[in-house]
XYZ file of C-alpha atoms in Angstrom:
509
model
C 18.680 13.378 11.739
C 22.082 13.660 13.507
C 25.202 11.235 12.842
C 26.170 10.978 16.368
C 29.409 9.340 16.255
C 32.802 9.681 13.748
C 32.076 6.421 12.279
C 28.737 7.236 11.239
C 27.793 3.751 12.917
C 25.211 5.353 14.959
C 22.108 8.276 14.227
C 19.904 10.023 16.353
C 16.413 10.829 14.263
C 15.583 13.792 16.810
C 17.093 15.774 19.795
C 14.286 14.206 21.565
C 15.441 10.789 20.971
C 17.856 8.557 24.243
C 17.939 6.129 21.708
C 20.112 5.775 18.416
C 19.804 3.446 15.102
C 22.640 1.661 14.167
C 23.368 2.255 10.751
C 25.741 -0.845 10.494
C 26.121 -3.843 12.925
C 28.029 -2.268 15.760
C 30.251 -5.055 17.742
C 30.276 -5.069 21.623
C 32.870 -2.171 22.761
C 32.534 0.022 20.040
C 32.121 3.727 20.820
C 28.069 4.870 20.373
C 28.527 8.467 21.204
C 30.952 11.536 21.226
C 31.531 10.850 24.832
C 32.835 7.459 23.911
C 30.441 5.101 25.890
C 30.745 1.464 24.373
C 28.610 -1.009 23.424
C 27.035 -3.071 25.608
C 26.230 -6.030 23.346
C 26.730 -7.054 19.339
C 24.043 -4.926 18.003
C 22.611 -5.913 14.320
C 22.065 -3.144 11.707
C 18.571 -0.873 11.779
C 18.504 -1.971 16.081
C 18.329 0.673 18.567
C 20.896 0.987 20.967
C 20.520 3.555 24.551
C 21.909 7.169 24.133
C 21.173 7.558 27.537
C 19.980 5.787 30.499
C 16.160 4.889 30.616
C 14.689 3.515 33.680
C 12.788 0.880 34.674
C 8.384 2.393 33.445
C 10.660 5.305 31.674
C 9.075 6.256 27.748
C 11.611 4.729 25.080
C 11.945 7.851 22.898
C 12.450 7.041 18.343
C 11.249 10.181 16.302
C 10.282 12.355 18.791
C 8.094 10.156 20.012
C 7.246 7.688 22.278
C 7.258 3.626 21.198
C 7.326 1.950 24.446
C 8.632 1.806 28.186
C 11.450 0.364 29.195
C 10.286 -2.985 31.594
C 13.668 -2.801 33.710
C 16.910 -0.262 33.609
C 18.667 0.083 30.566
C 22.090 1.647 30.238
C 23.807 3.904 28.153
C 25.220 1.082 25.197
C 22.766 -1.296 25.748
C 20.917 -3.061 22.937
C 16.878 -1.994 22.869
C 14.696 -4.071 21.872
C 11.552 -6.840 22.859
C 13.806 -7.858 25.524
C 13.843 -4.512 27.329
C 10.653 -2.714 25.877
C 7.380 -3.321 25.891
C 4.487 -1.867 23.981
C 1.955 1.218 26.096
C -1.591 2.204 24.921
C -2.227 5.543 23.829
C -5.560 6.890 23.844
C -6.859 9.584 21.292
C -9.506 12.047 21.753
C -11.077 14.937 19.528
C -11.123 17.299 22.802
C -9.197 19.631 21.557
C -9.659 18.959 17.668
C -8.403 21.829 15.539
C -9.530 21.729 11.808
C -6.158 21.271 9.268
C -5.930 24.040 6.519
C -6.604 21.908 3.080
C -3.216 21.444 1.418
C -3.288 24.062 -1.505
C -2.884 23.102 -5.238
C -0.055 24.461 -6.837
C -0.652 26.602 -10.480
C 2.193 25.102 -12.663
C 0.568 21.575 -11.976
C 2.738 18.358 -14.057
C 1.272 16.141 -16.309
C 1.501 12.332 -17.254
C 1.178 10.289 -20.503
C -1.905 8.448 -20.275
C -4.666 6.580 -21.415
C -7.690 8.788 -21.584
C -11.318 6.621 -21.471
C -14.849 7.414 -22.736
C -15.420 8.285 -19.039
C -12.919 10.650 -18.176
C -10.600 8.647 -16.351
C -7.217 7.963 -17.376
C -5.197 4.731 -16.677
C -1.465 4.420 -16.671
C -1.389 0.935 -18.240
C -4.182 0.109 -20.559
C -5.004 -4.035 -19.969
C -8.141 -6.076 -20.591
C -9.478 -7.724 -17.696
C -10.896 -11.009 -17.099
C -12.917 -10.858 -13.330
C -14.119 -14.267 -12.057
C -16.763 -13.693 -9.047
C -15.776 -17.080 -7.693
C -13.316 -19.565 -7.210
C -14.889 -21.949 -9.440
C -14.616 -19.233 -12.788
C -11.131 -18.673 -11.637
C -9.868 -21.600 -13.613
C -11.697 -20.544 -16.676
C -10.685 -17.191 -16.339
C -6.915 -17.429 -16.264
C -7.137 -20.283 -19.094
C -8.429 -18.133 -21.378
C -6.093 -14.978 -20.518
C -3.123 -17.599 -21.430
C -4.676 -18.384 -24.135
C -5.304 -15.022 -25.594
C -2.081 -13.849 -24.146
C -0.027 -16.459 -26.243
C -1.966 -15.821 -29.085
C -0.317 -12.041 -29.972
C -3.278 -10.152 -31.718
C -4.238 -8.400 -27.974
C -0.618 -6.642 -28.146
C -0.832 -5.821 -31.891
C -3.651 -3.719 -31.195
C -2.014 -2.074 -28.681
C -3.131 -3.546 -24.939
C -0.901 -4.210 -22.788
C -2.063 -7.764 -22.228
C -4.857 -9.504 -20.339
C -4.783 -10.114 -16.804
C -6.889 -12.933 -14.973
C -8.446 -11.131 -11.957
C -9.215 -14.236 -9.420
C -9.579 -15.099 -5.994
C -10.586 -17.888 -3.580
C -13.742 -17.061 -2.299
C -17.183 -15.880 -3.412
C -19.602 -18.464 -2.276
C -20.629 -19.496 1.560
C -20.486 -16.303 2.287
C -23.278 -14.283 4.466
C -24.596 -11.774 1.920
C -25.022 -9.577 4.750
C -21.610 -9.706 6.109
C -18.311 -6.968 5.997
C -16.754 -9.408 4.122
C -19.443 -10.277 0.743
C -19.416 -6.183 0.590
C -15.824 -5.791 0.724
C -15.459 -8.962 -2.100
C -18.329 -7.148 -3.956
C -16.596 -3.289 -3.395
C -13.383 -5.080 -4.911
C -14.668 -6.730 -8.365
C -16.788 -3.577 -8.910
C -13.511 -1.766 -8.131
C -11.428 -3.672 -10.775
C -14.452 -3.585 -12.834
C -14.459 0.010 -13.272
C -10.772 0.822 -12.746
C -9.129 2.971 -15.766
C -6.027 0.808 -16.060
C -8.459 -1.844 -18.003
C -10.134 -0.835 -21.166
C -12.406 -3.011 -20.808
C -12.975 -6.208 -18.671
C -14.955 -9.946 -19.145
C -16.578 -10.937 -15.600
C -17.239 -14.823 -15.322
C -19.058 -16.624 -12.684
C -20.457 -20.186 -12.333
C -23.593 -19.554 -11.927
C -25.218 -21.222 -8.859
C -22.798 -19.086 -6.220
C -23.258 -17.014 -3.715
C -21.840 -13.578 -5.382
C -23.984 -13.744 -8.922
C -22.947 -11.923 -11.740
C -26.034 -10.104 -12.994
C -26.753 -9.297 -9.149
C -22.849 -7.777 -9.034
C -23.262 -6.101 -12.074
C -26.513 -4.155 -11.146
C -25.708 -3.289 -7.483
C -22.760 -1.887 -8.525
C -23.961 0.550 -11.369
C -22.014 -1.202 -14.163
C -25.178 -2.684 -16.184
C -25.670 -1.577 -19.767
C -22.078 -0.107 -19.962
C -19.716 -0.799 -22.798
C -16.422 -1.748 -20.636
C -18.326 -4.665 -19.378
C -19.721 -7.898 -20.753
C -20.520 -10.937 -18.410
C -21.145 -14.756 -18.640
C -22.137 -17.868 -16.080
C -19.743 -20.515 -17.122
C -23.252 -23.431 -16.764
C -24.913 -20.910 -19.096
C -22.035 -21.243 -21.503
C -21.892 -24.913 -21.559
C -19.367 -25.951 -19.546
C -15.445 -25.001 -19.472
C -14.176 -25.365 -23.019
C -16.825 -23.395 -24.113
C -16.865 -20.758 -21.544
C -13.013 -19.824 -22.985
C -13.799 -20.570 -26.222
C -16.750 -17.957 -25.315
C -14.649 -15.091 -23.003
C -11.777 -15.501 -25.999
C -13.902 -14.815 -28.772
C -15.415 -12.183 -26.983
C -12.224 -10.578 -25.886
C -11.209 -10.602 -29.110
C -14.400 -8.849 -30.487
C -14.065 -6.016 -28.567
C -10.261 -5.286 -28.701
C -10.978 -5.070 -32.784
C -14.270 -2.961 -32.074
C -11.443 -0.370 -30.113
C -9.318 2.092 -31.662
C -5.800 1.436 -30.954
C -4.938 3.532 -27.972
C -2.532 6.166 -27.640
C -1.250 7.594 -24.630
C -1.625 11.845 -24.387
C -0.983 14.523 -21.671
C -3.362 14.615 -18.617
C -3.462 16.485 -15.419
C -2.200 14.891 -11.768
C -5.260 14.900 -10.916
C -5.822 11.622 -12.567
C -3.015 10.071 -10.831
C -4.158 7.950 -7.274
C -0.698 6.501 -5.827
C -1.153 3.533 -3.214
C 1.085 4.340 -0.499
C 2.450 0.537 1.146
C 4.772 -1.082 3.088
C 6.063 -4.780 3.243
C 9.229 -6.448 5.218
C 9.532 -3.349 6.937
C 13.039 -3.024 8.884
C 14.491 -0.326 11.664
C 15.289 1.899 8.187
C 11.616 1.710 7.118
C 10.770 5.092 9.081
C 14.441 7.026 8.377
C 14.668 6.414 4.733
C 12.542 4.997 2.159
C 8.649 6.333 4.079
C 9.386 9.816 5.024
C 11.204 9.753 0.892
C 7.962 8.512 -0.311
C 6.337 10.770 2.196
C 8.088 13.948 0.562
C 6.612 12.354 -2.860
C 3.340 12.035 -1.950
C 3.505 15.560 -0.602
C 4.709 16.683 -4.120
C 1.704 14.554 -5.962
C -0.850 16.064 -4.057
C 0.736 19.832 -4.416
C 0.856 19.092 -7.818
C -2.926 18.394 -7.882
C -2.781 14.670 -7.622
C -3.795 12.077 -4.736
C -2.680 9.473 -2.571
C -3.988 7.003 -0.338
C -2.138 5.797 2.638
C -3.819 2.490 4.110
C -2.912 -0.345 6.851
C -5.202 0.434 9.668
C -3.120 -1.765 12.054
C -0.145 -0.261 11.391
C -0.698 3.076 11.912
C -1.833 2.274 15.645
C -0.117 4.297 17.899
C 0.691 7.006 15.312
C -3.204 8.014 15.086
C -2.737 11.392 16.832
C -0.323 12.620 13.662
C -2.888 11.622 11.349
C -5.911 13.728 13.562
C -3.925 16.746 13.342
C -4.350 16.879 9.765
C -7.950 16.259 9.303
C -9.464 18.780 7.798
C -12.814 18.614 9.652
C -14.412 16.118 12.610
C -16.204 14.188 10.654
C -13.240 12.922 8.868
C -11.358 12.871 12.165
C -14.153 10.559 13.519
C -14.176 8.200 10.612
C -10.514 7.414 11.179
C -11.036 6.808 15.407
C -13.994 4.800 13.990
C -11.976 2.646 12.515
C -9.427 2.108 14.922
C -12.053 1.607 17.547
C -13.277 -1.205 15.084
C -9.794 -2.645 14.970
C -9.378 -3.038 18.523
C -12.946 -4.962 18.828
C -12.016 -6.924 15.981
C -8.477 -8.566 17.661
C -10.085 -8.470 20.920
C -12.705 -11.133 19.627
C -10.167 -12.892 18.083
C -8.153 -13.321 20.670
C -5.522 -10.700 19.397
C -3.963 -7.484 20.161
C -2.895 -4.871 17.903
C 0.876 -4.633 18.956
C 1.133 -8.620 17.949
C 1.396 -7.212 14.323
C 5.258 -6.743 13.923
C 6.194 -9.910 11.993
C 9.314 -12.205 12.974
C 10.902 -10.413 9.928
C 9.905 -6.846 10.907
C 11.265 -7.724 14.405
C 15.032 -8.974 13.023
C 15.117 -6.161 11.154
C 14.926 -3.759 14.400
C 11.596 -2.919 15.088
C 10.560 -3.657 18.819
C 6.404 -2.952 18.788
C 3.602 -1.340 16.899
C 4.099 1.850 18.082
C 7.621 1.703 16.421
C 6.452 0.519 12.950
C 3.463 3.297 13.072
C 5.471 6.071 13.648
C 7.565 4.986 10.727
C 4.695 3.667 8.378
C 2.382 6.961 9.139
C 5.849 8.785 7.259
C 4.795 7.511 3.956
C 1.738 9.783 3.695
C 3.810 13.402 4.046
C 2.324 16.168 6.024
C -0.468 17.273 3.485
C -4.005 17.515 4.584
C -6.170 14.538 5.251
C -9.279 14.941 3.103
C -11.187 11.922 3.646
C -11.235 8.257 5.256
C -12.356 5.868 3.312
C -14.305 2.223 4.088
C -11.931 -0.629 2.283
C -12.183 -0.313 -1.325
C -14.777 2.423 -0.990
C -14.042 4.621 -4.198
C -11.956 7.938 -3.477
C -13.716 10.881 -3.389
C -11.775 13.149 -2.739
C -9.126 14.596 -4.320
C -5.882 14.891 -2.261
C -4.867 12.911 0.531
C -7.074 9.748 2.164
C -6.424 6.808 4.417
C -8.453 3.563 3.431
C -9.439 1.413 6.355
C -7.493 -2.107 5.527
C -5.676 -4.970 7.337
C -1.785 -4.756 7.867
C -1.590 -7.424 5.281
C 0.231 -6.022 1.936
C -1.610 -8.028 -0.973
C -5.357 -7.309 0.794
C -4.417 -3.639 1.565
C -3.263 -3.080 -2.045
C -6.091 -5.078 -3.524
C -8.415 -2.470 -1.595
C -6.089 0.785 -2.850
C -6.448 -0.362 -6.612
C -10.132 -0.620 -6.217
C -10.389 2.752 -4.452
C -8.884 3.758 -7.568
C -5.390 3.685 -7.283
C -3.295 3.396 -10.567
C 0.163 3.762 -9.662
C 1.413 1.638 -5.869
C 4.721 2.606 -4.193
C 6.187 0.150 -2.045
C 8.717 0.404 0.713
C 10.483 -2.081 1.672
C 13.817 -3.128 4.450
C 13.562 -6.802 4.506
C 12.651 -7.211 0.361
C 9.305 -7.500 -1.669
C 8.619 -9.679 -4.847
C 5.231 -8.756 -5.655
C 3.804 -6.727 -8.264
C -0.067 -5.661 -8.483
C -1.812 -5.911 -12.063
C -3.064 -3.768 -13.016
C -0.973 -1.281 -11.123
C 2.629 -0.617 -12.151
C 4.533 -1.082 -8.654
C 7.296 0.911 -7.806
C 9.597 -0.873 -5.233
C 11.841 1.394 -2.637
C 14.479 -0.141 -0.860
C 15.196 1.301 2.746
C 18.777 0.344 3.241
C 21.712 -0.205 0.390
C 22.855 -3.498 1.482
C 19.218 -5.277 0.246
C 19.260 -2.995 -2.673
C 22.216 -4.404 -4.121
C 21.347 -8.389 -2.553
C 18.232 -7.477 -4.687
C 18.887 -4.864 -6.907
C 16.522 -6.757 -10.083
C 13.073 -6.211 -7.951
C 14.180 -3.053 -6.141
C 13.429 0.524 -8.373
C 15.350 2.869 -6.241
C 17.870 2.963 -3.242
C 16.725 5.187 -0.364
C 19.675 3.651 1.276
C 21.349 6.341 0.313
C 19.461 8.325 2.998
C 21.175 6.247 5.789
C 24.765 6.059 4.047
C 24.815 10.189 4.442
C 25.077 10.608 0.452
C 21.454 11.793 -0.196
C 18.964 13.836 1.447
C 15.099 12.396 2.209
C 14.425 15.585 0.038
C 16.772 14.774 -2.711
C 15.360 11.032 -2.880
C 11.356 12.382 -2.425
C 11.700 14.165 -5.697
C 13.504 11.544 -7.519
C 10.481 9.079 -6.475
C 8.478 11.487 -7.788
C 9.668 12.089 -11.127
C 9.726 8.022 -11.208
C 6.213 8.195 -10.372
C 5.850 9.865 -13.268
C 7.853 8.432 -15.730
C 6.191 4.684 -14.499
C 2.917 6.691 -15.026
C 3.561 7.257 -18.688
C 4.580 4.003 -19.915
C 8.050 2.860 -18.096
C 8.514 -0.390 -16.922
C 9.052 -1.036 -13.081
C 11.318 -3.503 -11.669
C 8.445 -5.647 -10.905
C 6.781 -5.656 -14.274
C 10.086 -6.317 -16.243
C 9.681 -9.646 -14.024
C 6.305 -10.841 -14.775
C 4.723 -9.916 -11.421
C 1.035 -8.988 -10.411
C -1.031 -12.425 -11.504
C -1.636 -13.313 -7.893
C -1.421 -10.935 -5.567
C -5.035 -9.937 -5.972
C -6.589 -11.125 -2.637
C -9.851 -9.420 -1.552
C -10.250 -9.038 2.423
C -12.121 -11.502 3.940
C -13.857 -11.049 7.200
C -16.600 -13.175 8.744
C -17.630 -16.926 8.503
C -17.816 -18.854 5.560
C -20.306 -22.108 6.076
């Protein structure tokens, strides 16, 4: 990265680059490079403006690589953007597929206070969970988490509280569709996850997703973390949380209280995400998580990068470091699923850049991938997984999942995730229960417009104070520290109640 001009209004992210970033809303006139060429237009911080002139079919060049073609001349000064560049297809092949070295281990591994279960997982947060299977239990199943909640006995004995795990859907469904195994993946997921001690799972009884066949499909019949109920069974609704309370309650007192002790990385899984991404997204606060995530996995931990949509374009960095075909195939599979999908929907993958993303600087999909794919590092990628398909593998994965935040997340934590870092340029105000969420601001000026949600200031990166090295370990000591019991900005604040929202794909009738 290379401050081009005096002012330090203007950087150039590789020798490769003819365009710049500006690092601060540059006004028309204002010098953009040593040889004191002006600019052609206002141009807003985190926007690209020409180092050099691109003509008309010429590759638009951000990273090192390519994230569009210019559709008519642009000059040296000139403001790039939608207006000027438009999105080109890249195709990616295994022809020449070379198998990635597995990132190595290191010996003096690091440790995190946890909470060690009966199975040998260990959460970072220990809550009870109440899972409805439908939204008609959903009702019933946050009532009586206020209820037991406001009570006070579940944090005398030493949980951290119990969250209500709902959603909209689970009935008129196709049982044989992506979308009743994804909803199905998810609850079993949460079910199982080792950031509850235990959970409640209530249905209504006549729906399409049934409890006892949920229960039994997924392997969690006849274990002691799980007790289940149909809410017409019960009696109705007073009596179903008069029922999940006093059972609840009966099994918090049948617990030991819990103490948090020493275990290994390799119980951490950190969700990798985005949200509100801005023209800082890929210069700051990713390739600082990247350098993170790096550091969890050397340290025998794992991470899983997700957001099949937005790492379109950016494939080909992610196929260099599979570790073997099949893996490499898994993740074209994917994308070739992706493309079928919006294509029968009317769609196209480079629509995905929101209004927001787009005001913040970013100009197509390629753009945003280049800079999304940064969060995941350079380690190894040891396996591809299906959406909320359990991890397998230790290390580095990619989960398939839509570009949408809440969904993608819901599918890391059920994967197994127990920790979620967040980037963010435009700002973020969710948090994801029962996942502490780390939030990572990519430019100062949000940070301090929202410095209660934010956790840390990668800004720093782009105001030439701090190295992406310098703020990759600080994320990861923070990682830790979260890990073992500190509060994130987000949980100080109440969040992760509703930002559990399964994927849903295919018709509902």
């Amino acid at each position: 990265m290379e401050l081009i001009n005096d002012s330090q209004a203007v950087i150039r992210l590789n020798a490769a680059d003819n365009v710049g970033v500006a690092t601060r809303a540059i006004p028309q006139g204002f010098p953009v490079d040593a040889s004191q060429h002006l600019a052609a237009q206002n141009i807003d911080a985190g926007h690209k403006v020409a180092l050099a002139a691109i003509a008309d079919g010429d590759e638009v060049i951000k990273y090192g690589q390519v994230i569009g073609v210019a559709v008519r001349d642009i000059g040296i000064g000139e403001h790039v953007h939608t207006h000027n560049v438009a999105m080109r297809e890249r195709d990616s092949s295994l022809s020449t597929f070379v198998p990635a070295e597995k990132t190595p281990v290191m010996a003096n591994e690091r440790t995190f206070d946890g909470y060690h279960r009966d199975n040998g997982q260990v959460g970072t947060r220990n809550y009870i969970g109440i899972l409805s299977t439908v939204n008609c239990s959903a009702t019933v199943a946050k009532m009586a988490a206020e209820s037991l909640n406001a009570d006070g006995e579940i944090e005398r004995l030493g949980f951290d509280g119990v969250v209500p795990v709902t959603h909209g859907s689970g009935c008129a469904m196709n049982t044989e569709s992506d979308g009743f195994a994804f909803l199905e993946r998810v609850i079993a997921g949460y079910a199982r996850h080792p950031n509850f001690a235990f959970v409640l799972i209530i249905g209504l009884g006549c729906e399409t997703n049934q409890v006892k066949q949920l229960v039994e499909k997924s392997g969690l019949a006849g274990s002691s973390r799980i007790y289940s109920f149909n809410i017409q069974e019960a009696g109705g609704t007073r009596a179903s949380i008069r029922q999940a309370s006093d059972k609840v309650l009966e099994m918090a007192r049948a617990r030991e209280r819990p103490v948090r002790r020493p275990a290994a990385l390799a119980h951490l899984t950190v969700a990798l995400q985005c949200g509100g991404s801005d023209g800082y997204s890929g210069i700051s606060a990713n390739p600082a998580l990247g350098r993170a995530a790096d550091l969890v996995v050397r340290h025998g931990g794992n991470v899983i990068l997700s957001e099949t949509p937005e790492i379109y374009g950016a494939e080909h960095l992610l196929l260099d470091r599979a570790i073997d075909e099949e893996v490499a195939h898994k993740l074209l599979e994917r994308m070739a699923w992706w493309k079928h999908y919006t294509r029968i929907n009317g769609a196209e993958l480079n629509n995905n850049p929101s209004p927001g993303n787009k005001a913040g600087g970013l100009s197509t999909i390629l753009e945003k991938s280049l800079g999304a794919v940064a969060k995941g590092g350079t380690s190894s990628l040891n396996d591809v997984l299906e959406y909320a398909q359990p991890r397998r593998r230790p290390g580095f994965n990619f989960m398939d999942s839509p570009g949408y935040d809440p969904a993608s997340v819901t599918g890391q934590i059920a994967s197994g995730a127990n920790m979620v870092c967040f980037t963010t340029g435009r700002g973020s105000v969710s948090g994801f229960k029962p996942a502490p969420c780390l939030k990572l601001a990519t430019n100062t000026r949000m940070f301090e417009a929202m410095h209660e949600d934010m956790d840390i200031n990668c800004g720093t990166i782009v105001d030439g104070v701090a190295s992406v090295d310098s703020v990759g370990r600080e994320i990861f000591e923070h990682i830790i520290a979260v890990a073992s019991g500190k509060l994130s900005a987000s949980e100080t604040l109440g969040y992760g109640n509703n930002e559990f929202v399964p994927w849903m794909v295919g018709a509902v009738t």
